[in-house]
PDB file of C-alpha atoms in Angstrom:
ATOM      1  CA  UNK A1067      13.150 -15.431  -4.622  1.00  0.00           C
ATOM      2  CA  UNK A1068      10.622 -12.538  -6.392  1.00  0.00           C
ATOM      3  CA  UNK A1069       7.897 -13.799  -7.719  1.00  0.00           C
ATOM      4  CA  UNK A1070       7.830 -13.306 -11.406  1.00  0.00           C
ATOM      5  CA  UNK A1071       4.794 -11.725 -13.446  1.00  0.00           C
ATOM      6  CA  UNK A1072       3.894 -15.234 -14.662  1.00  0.00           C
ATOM      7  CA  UNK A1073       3.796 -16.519 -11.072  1.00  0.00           C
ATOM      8  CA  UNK A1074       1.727 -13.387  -9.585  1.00  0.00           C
ATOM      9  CA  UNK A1075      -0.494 -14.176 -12.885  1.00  0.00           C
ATOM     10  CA  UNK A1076      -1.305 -17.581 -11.500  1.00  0.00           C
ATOM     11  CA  UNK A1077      -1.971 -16.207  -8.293  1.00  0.00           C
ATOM     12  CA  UNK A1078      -4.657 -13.724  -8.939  1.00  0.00           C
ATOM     13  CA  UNK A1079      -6.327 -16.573 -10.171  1.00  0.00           C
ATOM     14  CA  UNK A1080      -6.299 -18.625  -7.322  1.00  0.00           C
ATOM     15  CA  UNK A1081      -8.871 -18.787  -4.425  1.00  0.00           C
ATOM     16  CA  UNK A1082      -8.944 -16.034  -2.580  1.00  0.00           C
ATOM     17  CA  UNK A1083      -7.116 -14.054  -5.344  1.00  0.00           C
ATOM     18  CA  UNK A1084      -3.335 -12.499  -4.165  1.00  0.00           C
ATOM     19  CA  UNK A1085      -4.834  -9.147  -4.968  1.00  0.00           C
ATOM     20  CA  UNK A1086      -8.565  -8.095  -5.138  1.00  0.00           C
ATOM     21  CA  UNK A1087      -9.847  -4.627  -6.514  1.00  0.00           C
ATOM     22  CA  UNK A1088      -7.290  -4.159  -9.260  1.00  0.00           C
ATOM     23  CA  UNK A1089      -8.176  -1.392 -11.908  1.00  0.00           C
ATOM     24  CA  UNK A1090      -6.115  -2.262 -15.126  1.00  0.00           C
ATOM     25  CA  UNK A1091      -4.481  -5.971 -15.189  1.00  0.00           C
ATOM     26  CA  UNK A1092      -2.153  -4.748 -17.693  1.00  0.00           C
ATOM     27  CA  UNK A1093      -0.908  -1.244 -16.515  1.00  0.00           C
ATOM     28  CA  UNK A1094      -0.499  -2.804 -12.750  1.00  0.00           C
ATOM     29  CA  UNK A1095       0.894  -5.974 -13.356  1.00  0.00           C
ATOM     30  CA  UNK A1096       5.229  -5.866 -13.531  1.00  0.00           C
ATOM     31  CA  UNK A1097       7.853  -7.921 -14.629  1.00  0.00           C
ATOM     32  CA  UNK A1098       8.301  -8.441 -10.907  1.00  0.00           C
ATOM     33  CA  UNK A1099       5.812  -6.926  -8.754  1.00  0.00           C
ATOM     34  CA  UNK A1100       2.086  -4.951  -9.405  1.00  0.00           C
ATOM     35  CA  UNK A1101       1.220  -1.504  -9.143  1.00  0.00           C
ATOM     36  CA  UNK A1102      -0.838  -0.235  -6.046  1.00  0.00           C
ATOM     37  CA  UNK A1103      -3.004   2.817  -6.995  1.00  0.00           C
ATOM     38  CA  UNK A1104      -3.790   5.714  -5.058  1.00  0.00           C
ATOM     39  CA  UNK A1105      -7.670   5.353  -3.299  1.00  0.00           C
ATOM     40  CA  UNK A1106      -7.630   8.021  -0.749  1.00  0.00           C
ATOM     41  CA  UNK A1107      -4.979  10.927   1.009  1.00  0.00           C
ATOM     42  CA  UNK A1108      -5.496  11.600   5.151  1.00  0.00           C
ATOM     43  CA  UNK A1109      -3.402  14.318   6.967  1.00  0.00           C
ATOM     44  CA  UNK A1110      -2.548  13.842  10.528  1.00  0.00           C
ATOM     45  CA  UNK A1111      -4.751  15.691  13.626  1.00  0.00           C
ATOM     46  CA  UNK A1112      -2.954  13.973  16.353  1.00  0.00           C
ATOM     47  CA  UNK A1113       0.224  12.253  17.601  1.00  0.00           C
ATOM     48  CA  UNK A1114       0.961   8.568  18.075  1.00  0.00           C
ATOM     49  CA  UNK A1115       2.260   6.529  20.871  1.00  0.00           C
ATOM     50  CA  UNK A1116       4.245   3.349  20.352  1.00  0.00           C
ATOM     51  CA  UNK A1117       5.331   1.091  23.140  1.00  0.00           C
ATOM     52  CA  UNK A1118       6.698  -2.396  22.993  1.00  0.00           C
ATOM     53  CA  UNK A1119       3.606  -4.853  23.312  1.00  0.00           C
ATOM     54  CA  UNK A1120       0.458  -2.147  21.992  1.00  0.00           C
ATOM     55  CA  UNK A1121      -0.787  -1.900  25.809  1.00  0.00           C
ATOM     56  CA  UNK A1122      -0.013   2.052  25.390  1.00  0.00           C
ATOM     57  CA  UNK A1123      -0.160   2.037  21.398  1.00  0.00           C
ATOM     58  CA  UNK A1124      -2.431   5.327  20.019  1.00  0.00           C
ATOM     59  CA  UNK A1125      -2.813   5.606  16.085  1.00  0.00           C
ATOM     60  CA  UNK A1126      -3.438   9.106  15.369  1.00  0.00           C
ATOM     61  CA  UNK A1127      -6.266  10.366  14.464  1.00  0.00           C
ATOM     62  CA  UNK A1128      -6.627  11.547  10.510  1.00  0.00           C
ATOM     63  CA  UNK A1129      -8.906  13.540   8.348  1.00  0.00           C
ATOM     64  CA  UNK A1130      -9.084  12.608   4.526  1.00  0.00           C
ATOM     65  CA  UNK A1131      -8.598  15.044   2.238  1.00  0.00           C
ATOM     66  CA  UNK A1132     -11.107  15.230  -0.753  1.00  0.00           C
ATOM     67  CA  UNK A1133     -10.339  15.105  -4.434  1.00  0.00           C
ATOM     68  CA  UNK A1134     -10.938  17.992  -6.663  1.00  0.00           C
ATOM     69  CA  UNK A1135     -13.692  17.647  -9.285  1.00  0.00           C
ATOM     70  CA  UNK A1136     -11.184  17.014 -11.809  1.00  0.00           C
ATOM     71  CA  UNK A1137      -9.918  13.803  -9.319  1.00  0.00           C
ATOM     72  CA  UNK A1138      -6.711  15.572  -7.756  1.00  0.00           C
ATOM     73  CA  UNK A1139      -5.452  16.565  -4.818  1.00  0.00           C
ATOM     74  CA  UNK A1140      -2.804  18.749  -4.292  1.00  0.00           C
ATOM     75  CA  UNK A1141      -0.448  17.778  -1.626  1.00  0.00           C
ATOM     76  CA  UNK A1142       2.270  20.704   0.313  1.00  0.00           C
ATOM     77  CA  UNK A1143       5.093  19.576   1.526  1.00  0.00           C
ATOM     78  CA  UNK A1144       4.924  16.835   4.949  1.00  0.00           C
ATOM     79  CA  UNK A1145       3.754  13.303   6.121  1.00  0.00           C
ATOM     80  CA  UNK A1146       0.461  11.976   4.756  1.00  0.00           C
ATOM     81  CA  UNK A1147      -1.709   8.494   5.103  1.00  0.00           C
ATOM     82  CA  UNK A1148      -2.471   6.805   2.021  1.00  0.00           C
ATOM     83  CA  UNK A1149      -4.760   4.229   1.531  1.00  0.00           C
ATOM     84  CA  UNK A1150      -5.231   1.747  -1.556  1.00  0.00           C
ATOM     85  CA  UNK A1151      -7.783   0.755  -3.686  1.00  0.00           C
ATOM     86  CA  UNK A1152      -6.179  -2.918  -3.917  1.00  0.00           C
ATOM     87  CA  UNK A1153      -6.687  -5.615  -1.262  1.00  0.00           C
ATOM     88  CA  UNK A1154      -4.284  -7.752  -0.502  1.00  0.00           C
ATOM     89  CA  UNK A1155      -4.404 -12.013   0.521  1.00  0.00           C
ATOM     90  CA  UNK A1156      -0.689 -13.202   0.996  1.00  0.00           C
ATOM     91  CA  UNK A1157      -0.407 -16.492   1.173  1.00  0.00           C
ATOM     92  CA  UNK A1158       1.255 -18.502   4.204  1.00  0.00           C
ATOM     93  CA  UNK A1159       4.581 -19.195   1.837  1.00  0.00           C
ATOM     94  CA  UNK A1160       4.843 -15.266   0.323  1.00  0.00           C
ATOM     95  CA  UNK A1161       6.073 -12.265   2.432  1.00  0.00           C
ATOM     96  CA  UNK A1162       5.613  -8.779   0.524  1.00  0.00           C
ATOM     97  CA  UNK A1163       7.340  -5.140  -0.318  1.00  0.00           C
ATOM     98  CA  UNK A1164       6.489  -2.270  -1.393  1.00  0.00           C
ATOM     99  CA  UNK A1165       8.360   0.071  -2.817  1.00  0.00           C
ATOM    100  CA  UNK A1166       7.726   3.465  -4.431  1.00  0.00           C
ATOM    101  CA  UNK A1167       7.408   4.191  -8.098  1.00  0.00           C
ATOM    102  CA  UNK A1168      10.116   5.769  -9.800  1.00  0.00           C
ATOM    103  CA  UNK A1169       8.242   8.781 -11.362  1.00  0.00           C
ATOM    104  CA  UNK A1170       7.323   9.477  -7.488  1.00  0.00           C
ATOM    105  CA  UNK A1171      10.448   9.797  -6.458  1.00  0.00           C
ATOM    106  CA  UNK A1172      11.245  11.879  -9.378  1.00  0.00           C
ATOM    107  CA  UNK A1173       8.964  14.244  -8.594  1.00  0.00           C
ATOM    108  CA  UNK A1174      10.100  14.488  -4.813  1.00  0.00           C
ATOM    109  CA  UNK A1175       7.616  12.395  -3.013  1.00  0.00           C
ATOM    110  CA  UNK A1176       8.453   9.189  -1.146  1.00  0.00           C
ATOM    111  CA  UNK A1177       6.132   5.769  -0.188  1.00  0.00           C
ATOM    112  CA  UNK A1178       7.341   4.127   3.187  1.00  0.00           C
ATOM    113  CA  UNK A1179       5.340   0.838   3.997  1.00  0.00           C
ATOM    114  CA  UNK A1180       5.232  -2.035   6.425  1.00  0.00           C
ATOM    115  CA  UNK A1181       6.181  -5.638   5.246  1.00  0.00           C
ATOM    116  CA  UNK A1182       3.298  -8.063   4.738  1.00  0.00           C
ATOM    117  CA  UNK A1183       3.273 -10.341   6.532  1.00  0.00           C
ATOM    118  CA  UNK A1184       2.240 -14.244   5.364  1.00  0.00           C
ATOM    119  CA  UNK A1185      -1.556 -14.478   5.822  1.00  0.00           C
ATOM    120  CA  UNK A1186      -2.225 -10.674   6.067  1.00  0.00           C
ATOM    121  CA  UNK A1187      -5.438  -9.949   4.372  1.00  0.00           C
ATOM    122  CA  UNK A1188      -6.670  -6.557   3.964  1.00  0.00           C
ATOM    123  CA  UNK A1189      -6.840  -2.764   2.103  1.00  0.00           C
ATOM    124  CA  UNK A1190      -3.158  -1.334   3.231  1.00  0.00           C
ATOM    125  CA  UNK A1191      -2.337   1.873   4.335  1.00  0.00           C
ATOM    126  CA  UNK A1192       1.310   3.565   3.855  1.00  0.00           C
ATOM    127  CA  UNK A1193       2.950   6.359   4.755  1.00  0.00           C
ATOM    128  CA  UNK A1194       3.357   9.378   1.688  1.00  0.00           C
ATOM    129  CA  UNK A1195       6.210  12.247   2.293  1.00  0.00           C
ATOM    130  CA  UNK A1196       6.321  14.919   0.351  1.00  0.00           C
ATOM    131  CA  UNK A1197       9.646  16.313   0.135  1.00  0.00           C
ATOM    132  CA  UNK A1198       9.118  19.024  -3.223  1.00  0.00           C
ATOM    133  CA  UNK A1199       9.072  22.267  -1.747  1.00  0.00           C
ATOM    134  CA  UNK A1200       6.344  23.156  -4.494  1.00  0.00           C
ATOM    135  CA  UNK A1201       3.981  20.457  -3.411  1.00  0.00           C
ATOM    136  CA  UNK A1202       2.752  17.441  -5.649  1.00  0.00           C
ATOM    137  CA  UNK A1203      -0.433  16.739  -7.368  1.00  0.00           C
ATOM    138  CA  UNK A1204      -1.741  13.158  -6.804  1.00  0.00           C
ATOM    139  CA  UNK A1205      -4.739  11.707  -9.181  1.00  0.00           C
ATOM    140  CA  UNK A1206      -7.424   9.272  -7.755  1.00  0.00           C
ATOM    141  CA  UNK A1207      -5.875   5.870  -9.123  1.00  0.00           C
ATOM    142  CA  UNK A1208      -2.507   6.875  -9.435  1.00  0.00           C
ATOM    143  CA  UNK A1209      -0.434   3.961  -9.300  1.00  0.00           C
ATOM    144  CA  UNK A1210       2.435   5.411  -6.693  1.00  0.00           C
ATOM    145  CA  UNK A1211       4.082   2.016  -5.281  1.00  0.00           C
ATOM    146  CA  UNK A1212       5.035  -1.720  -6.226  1.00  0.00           C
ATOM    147  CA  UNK A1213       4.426  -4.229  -4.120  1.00  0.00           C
ATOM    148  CA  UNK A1214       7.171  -6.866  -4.918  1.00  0.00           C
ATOM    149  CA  UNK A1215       6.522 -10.644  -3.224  1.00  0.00           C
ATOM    150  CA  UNK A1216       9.193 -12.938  -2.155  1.00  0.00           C
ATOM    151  CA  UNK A1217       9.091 -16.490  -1.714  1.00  0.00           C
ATOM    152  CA  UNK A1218       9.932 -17.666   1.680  1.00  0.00           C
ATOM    153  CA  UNK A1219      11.951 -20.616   2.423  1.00  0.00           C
ATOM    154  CA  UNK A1220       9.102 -22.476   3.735  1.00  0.00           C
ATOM    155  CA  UNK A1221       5.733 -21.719   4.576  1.00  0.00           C
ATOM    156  CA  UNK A1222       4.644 -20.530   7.921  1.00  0.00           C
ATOM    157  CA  UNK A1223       2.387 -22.760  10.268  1.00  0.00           C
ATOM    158  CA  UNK A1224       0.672 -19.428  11.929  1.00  0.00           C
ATOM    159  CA  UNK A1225      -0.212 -16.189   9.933  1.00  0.00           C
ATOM    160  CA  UNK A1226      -0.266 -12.551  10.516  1.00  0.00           C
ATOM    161  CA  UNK A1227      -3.190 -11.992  13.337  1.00  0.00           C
ATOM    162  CA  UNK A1228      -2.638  -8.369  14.863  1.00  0.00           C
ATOM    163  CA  UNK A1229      -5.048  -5.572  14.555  1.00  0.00           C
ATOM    164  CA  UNK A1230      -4.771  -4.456  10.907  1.00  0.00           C
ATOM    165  CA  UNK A1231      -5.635  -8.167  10.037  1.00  0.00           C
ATOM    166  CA  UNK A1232      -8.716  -7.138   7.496  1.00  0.00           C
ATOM    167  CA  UNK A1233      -8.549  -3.616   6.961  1.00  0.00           C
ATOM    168  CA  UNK A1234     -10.743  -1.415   5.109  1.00  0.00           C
TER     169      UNK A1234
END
């Protein structure tokens, strides 16, 4: 089951909070999921490696573009590293989504994203393709995904524990 905006209401309230950090309670919160906003843009300097248990596993490297002085960056087409301003506490009985924003899309841009896991903790990062041959403009805060939680059948007896576990 998704968790309604009445039951992710109740759970920013609880101890530690589902989501930390928020800007706007009522711009960000949905009638099934809240709004993630935009806190910083990286480009890529290196390649990755990915191997089956992380014993050969290299993130690449990234450099993070700054903001204009009116608060935008403009983004050309290709693969980018966003980071947001929200952190995250799912509980041990939630698993989450995320999902771009419509008006991205529309405007030829793309959020992919990692599940989170039960008991993750931590300021996300996500993947941003821009597809729009003309580029896209991004403001500081712009809400660009939403998260949507599901209800598991039960809860889980261990949480997520790998590296990302309390990222900044």
């Amino acid at each position: 089951m998704i968790l309604t905006k009445s039951e992710i209401l109740s759970l920013l309230k609880s101890t530690p909070p589902l989501i930390e950090g928020y800007m706007d309670l009522t711009k960000q919160l949905q009638p099934a999921g809240f709004d993630l906003t935009l806190r910083s843009v990286h480009v890529f300097e290196s390649g990755g490696t990915i191997d089956f248990d992380n014993t050969r596993r290299v993130i690449p490297q990234w450099k993070e573009l700054p903001f204009r002085k009116d608060s935008s960056v403009f983004l050309d087409p290709g693969a980018y590293v966003v980071s947001f301003n929200e952190i995250v506490n799912i509980p041990l009985n939630l698993v989450a989504i995320a999902k771009p924003r419509s008006s991205l899309l529309r405007s030829g841009a793309t959020v992919s994203t990692a599940v989170w896991d039960p008991g993750y903790r931590g300021r996300s990062k996500a993947l941003l393709v821009v597809y729009n041959s003309h580029g896209l403009t991004l403001y500081k805060n712009a809400r660009i995904v939403q998260l949507i939680f599901i209800k598991l059948t039960g809860e889980v007896l261990e949480g997520y524990a790998g590296v990302y576990q309390g990222e900044t």
